[in-house]
mmCIF file of C-alpha atoms in Angstrom:
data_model
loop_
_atom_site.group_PDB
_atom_site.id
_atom_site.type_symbol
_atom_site.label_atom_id
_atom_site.label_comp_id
_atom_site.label_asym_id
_atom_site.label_seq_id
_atom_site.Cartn_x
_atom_site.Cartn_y
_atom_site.Cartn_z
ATOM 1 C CA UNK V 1 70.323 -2.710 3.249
ATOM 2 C CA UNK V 2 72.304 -5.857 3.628
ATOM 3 C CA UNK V 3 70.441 -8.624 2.873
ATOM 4 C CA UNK V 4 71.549 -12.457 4.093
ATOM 5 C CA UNK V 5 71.255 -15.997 2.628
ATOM 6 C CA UNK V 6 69.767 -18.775 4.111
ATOM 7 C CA UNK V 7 71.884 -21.613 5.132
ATOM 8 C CA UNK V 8 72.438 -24.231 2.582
ATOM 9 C CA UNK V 9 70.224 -22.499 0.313
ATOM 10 C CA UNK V 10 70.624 -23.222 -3.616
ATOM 11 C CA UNK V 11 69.760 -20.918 -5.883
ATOM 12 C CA UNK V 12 68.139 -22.779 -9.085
ATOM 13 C CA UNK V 13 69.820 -22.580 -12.145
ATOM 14 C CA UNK V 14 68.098 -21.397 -15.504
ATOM 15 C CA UNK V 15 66.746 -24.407 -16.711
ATOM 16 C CA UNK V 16 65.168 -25.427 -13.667
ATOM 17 C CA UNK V 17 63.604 -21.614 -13.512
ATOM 18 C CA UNK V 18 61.950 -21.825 -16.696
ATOM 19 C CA UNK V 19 61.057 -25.469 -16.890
ATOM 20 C CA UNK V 20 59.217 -24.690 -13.729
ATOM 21 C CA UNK V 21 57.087 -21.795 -15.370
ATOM 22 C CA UNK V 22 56.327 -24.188 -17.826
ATOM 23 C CA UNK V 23 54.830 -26.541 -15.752
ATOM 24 C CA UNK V 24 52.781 -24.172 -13.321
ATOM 25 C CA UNK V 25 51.774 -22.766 -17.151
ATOM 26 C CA UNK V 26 50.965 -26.223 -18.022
ATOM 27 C CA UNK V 27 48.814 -26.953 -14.817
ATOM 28 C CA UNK V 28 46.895 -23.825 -15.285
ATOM 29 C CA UNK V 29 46.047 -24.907 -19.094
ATOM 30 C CA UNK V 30 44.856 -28.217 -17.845
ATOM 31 C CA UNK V 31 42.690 -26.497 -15.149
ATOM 32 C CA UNK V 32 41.250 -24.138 -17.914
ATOM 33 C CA UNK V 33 40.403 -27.019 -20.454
ATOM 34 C CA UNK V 34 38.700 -29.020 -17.543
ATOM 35 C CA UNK V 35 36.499 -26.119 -16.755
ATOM 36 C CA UNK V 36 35.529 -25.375 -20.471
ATOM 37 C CA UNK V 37 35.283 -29.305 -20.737
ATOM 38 C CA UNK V 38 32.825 -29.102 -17.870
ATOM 39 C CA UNK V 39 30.937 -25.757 -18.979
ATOM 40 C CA UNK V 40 30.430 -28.235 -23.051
ATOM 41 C CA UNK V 41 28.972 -30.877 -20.812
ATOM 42 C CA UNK V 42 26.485 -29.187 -19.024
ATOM 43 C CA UNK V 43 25.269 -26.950 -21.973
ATOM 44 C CA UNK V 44 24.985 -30.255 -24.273
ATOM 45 C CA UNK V 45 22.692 -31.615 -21.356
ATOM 46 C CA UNK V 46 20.838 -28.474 -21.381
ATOM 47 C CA UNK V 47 20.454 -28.788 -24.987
ATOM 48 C CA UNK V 48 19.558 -32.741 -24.756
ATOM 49 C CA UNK V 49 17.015 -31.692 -22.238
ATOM 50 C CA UNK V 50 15.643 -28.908 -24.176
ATOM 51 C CA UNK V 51 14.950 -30.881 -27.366
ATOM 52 C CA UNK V 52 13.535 -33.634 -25.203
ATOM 53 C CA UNK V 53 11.031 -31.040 -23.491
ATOM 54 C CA UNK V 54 10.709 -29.294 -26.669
ATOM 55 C CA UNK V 55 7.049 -29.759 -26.912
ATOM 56 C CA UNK V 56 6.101 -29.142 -23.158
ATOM 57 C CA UNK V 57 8.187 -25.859 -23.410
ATOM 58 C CA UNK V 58 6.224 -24.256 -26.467
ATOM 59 C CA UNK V 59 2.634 -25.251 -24.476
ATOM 60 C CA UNK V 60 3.685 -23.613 -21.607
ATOM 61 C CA UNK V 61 5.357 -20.842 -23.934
ATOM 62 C CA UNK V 62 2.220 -20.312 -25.324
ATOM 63 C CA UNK V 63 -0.208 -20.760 -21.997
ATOM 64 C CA UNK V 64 1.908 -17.916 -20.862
ATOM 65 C CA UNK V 65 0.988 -15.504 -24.043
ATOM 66 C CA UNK V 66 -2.248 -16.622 -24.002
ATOM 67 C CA UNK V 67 -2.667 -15.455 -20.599
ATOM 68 C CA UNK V 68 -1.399 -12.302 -21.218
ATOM 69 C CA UNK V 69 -2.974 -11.405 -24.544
ATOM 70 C CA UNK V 70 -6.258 -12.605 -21.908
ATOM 71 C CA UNK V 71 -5.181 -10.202 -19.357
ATOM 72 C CA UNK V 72 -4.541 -7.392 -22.203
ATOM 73 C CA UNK V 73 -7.943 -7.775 -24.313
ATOM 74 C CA UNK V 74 -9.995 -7.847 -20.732
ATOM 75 C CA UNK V 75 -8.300 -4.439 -19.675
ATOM 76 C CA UNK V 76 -8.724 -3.042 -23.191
ATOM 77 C CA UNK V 77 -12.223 -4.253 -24.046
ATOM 78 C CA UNK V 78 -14.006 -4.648 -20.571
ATOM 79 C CA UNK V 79 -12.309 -3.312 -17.490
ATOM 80 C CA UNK V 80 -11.654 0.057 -19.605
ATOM 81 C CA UNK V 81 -15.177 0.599 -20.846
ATOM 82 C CA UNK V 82 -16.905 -0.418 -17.281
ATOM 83 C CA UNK V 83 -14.449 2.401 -15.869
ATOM 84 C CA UNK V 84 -15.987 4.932 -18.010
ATOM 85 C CA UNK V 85 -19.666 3.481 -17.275
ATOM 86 C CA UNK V 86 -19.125 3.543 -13.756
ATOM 87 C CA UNK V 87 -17.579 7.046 -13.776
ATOM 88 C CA UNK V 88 -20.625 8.081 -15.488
ATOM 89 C CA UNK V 89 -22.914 6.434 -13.427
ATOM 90 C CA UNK V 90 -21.285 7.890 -10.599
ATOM 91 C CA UNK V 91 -21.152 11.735 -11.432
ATOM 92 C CA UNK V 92 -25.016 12.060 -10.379
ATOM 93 C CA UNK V 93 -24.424 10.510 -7.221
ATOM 94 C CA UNK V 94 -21.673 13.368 -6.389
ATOM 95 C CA UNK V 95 -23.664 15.898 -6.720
ATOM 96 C CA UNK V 96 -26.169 14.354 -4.356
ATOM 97 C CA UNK V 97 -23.476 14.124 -1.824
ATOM 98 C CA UNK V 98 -21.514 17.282 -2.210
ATOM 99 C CA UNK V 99 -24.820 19.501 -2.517
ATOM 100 C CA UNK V 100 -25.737 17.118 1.328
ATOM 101 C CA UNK V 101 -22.310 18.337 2.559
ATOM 102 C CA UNK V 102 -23.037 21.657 1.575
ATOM 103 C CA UNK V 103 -27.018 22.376 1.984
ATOM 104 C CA UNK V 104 -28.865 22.791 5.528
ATOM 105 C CA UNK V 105 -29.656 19.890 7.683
ATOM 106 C CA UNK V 106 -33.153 20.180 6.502
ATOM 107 C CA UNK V 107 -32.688 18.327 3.053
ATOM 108 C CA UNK V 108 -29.012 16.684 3.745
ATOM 109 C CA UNK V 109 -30.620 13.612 4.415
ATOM 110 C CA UNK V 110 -32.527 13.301 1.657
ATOM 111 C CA UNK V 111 -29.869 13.938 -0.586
ATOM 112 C CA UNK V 112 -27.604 11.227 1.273
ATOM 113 C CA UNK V 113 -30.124 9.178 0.351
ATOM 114 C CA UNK V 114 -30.194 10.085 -3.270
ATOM 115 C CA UNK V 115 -26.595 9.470 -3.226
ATOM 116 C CA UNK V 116 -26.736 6.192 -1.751
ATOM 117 C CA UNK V 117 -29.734 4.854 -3.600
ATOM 118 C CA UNK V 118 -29.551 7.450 -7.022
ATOM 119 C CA UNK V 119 -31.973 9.203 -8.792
ATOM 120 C CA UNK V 120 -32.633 10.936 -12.182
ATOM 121 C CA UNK V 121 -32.422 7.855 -13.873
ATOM 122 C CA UNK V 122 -28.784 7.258 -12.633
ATOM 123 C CA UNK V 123 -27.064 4.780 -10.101
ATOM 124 C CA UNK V 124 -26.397 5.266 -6.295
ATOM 125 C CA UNK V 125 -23.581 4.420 -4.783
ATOM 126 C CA UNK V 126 -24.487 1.122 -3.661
ATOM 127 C CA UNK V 127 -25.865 0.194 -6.947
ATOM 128 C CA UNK V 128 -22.775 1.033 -8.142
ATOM 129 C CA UNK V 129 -20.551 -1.299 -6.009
ATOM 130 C CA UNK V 130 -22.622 -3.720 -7.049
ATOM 131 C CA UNK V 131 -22.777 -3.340 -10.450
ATOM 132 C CA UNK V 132 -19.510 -2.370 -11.201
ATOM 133 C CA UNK V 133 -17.391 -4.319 -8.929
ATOM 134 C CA UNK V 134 -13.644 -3.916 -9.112
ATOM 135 C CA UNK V 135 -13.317 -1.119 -10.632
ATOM 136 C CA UNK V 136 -11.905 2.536 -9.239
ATOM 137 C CA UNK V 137 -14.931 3.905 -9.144
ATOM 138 C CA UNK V 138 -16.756 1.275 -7.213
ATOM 139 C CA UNK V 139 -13.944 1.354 -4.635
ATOM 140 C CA UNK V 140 -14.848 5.021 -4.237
ATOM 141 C CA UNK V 141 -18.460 4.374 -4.163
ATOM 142 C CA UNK V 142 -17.575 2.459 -0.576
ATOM 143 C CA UNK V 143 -15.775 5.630 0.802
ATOM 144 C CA UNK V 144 -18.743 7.909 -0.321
ATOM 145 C CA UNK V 145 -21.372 5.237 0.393
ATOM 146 C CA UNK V 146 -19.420 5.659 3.966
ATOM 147 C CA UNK V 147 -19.781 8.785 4.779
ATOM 148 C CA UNK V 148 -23.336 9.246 3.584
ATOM 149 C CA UNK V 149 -23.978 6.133 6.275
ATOM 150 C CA UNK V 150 -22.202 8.096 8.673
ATOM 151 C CA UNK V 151 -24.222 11.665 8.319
ATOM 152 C CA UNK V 152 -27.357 9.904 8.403
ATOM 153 C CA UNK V 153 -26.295 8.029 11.526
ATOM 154 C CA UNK V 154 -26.245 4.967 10.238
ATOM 155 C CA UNK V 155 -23.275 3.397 11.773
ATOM 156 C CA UNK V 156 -22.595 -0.101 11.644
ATOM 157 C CA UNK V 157 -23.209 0.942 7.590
ATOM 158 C CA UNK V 158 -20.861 3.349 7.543
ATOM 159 C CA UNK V 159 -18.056 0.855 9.294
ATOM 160 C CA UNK V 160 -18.950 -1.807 6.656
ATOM 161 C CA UNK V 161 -18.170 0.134 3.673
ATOM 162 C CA UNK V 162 -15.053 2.279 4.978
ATOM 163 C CA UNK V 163 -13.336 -0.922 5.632
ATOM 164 C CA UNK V 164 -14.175 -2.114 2.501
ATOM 165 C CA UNK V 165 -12.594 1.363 0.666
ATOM 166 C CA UNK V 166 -9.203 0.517 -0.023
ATOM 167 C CA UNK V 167 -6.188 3.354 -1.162
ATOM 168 C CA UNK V 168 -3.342 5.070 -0.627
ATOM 169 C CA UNK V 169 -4.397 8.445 -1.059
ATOM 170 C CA UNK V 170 -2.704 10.849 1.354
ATOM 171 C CA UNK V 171 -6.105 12.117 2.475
ATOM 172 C CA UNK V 172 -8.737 9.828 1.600
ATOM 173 C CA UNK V 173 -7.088 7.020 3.528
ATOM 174 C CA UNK V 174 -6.683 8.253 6.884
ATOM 175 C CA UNK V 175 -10.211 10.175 6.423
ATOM 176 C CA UNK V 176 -11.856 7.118 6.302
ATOM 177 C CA UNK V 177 -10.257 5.258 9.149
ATOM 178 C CA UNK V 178 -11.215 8.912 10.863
ATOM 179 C CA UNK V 179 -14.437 8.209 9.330
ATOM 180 C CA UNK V 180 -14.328 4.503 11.236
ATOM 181 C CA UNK V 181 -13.598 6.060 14.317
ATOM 182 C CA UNK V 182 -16.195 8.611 14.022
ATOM 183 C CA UNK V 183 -18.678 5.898 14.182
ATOM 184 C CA UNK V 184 -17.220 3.616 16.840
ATOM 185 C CA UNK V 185 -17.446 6.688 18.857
ATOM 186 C CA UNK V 186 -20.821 7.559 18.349
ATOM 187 C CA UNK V 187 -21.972 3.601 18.862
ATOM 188 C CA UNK V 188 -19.564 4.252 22.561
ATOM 189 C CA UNK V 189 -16.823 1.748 21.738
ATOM 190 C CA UNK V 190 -14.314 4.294 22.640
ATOM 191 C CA UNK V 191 -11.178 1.547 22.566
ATOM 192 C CA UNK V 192 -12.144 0.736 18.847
ATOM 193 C CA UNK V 193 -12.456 5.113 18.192
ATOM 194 C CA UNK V 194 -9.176 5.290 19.712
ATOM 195 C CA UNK V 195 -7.366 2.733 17.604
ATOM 196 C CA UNK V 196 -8.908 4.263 14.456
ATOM 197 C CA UNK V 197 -8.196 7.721 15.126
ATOM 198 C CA UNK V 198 -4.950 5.974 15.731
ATOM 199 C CA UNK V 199 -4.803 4.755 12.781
ATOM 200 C CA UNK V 200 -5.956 7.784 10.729
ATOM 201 C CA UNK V 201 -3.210 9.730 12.207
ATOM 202 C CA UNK V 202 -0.431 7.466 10.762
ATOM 203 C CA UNK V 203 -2.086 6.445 7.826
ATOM 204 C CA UNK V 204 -0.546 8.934 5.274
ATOM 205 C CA UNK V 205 1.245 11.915 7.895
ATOM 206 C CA UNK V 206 0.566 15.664 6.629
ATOM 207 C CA UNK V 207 -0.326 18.436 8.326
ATOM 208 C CA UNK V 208 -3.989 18.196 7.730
ATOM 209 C CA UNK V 209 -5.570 14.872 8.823
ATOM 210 C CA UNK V 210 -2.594 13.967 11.017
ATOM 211 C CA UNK V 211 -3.023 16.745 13.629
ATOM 212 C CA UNK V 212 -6.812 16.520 12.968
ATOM 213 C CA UNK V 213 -6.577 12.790 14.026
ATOM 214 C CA UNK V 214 -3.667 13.249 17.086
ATOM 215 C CA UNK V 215 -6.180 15.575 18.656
ATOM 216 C CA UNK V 216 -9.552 13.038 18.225
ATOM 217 C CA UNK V 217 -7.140 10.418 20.031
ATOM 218 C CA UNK V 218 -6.562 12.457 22.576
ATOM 219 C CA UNK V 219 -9.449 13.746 23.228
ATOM 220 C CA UNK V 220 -10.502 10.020 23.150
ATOM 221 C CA UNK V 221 -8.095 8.703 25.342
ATOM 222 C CA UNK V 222 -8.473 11.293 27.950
ATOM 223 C CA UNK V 223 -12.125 10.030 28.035
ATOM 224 C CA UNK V 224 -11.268 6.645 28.398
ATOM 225 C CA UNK V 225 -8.507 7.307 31.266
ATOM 226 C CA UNK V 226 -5.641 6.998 29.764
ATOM 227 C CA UNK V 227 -4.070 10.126 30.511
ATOM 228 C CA UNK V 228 -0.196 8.907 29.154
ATOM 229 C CA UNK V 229 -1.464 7.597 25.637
ATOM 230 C CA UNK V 230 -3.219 11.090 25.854
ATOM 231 C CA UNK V 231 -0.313 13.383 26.577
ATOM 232 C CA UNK V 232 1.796 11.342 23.860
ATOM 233 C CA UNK V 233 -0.739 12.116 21.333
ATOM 234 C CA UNK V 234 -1.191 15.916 22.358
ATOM 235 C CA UNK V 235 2.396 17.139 22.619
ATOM 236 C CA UNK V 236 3.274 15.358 19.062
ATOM 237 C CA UNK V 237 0.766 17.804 17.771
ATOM 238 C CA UNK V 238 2.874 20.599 19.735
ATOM 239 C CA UNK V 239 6.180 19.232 18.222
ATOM 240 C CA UNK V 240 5.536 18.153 14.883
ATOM 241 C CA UNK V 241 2.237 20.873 13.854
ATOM 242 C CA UNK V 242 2.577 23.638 15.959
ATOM 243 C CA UNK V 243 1.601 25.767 12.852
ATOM 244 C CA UNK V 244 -2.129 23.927 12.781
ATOM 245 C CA UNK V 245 -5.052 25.130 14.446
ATOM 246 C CA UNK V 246 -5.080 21.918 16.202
ATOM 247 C CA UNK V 247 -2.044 22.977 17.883
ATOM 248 C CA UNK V 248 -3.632 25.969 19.556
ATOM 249 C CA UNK V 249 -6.489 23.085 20.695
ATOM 250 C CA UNK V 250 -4.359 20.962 21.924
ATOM 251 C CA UNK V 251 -3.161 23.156 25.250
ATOM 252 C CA UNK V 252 -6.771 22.420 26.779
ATOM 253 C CA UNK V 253 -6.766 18.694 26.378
ATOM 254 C CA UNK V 254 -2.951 18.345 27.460
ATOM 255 C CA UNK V 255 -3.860 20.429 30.632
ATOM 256 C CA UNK V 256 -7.011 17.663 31.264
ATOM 257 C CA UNK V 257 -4.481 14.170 30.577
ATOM 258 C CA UNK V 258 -1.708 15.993 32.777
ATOM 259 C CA UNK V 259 -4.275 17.013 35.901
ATOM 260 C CA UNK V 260 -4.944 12.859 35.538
ATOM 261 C CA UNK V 261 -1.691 12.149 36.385
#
């Protein structure tokens, strides 16, 4: 390709080629020293500053291990051992409650009440949120002390203590805002039992408590009226658990919230 000169262009000669390298070489040196110049400057100022702090830095230095050599000791030596305690404590209070779950209405009762309040010489739950606050097993205490409310129809009990049980668990957690909403429905706040159940159902999502939950806010919300929050809560159950027996339960409410309509 033919390739054309500008007019009254001049090419450089040599010299002027090479002495201009130098100097764009030259500039770039300067720029280079400035920067390390300016990079020795501000690390002797740290270094001023630093020896001028000096003493402030090793109290706070050593506030900071103190703290955590605090933190350390307290889980080793006293958090640790009142876990065990409490576990131990607790194991009595169990049995109450899983042989109330299990036994005939007769005696469950009683044994709720064993649970809650202990016996054979060994804590009850609520002796043991109050004795061993903040710790695991006082946190489970609340979701046991909870439920044993709850079966013995004690309500406004059982709310108290579910809200205080805090955890992620995939199905303690959305059993106990069930468990909420269990006991808002029995007291007839239906609008509070619906946004529990609510909750319960999105809490941790797997096909046990979710569908179990879906259902209980429909159910709910068909008794309140509202036959769309309903239908939304029913045909999720169709879509996302149609393997559940909730599923096969779901048909008769969904007829109910659609003849609403």
């Amino acid at each position: 390709m033919a390739t054309y000169k500008k007019r009254g262009y001049k090419p450089k000669k040599e010299a002027e080629i090479v002495e201009d390298v130098i100097d764009e070489v030259s500039a770039e040196n300067s720029t280079t020293a400035e920067v390390f110049d300016k990079l020795d400057e501000g690390a002797s100022k740290t270094e001023e500053w630093v020896a001028a702090n000096q003493k402030y830095i090793f109290i706070v230095i050593g506030a900071a291990v103190i703290v955590l050599l605090g933190y350390l000791g307290f889980q080793k030596f006293i958090q640790e051992p009142k876990e065990i305690d409490a576990t131990n404590e607790m194991f009595q209070a169990q049995n109450y409650f899983d042989d109330a779950l299990n036994g005939n209405d007769k005696i469950s009762d009683s044994l709720y009440n064993l649970a809650l309040t202990g016996g054979n010489g060994k804590y009850g739950f609520l002796e043991i949120i109050d004795t061993y606050g903040g710790t695991k097993a006082a946190n489970l205490a609340e979701y046991y002390a909870g439920f044993s409310y709850l079966n013995t129809n004690k309500y406004k009990e059982a709310i108290a203590h579910l809200e205080n049980f805090k955890s992620q668990d995939e199905i303690l957690k959305p059993l106990a805002e069930g468990g909420i909403g269990d006991a808002f429905a029995q007291l007839d706040q239906m609008d509070q039992a619906l946004k529990y159940y609510e909750k319960a159902a999105n809490a941790q999502v797997n096909d046990y408590t979710t569908p179990k939950f879906l259902l209980k806010a429909g159910a709910t919300a068909i008794t309140l009226g509202k036959a769309a929050v309903a239908i939304k809560h029913l045909e999720r159950i169709k879509e996302e658990f149609s393997n559940t027996v909730e599923a096969g339960q779901a048909d008769v409410y969904l007829g109910q919230a659609k003849a609403m309509k």
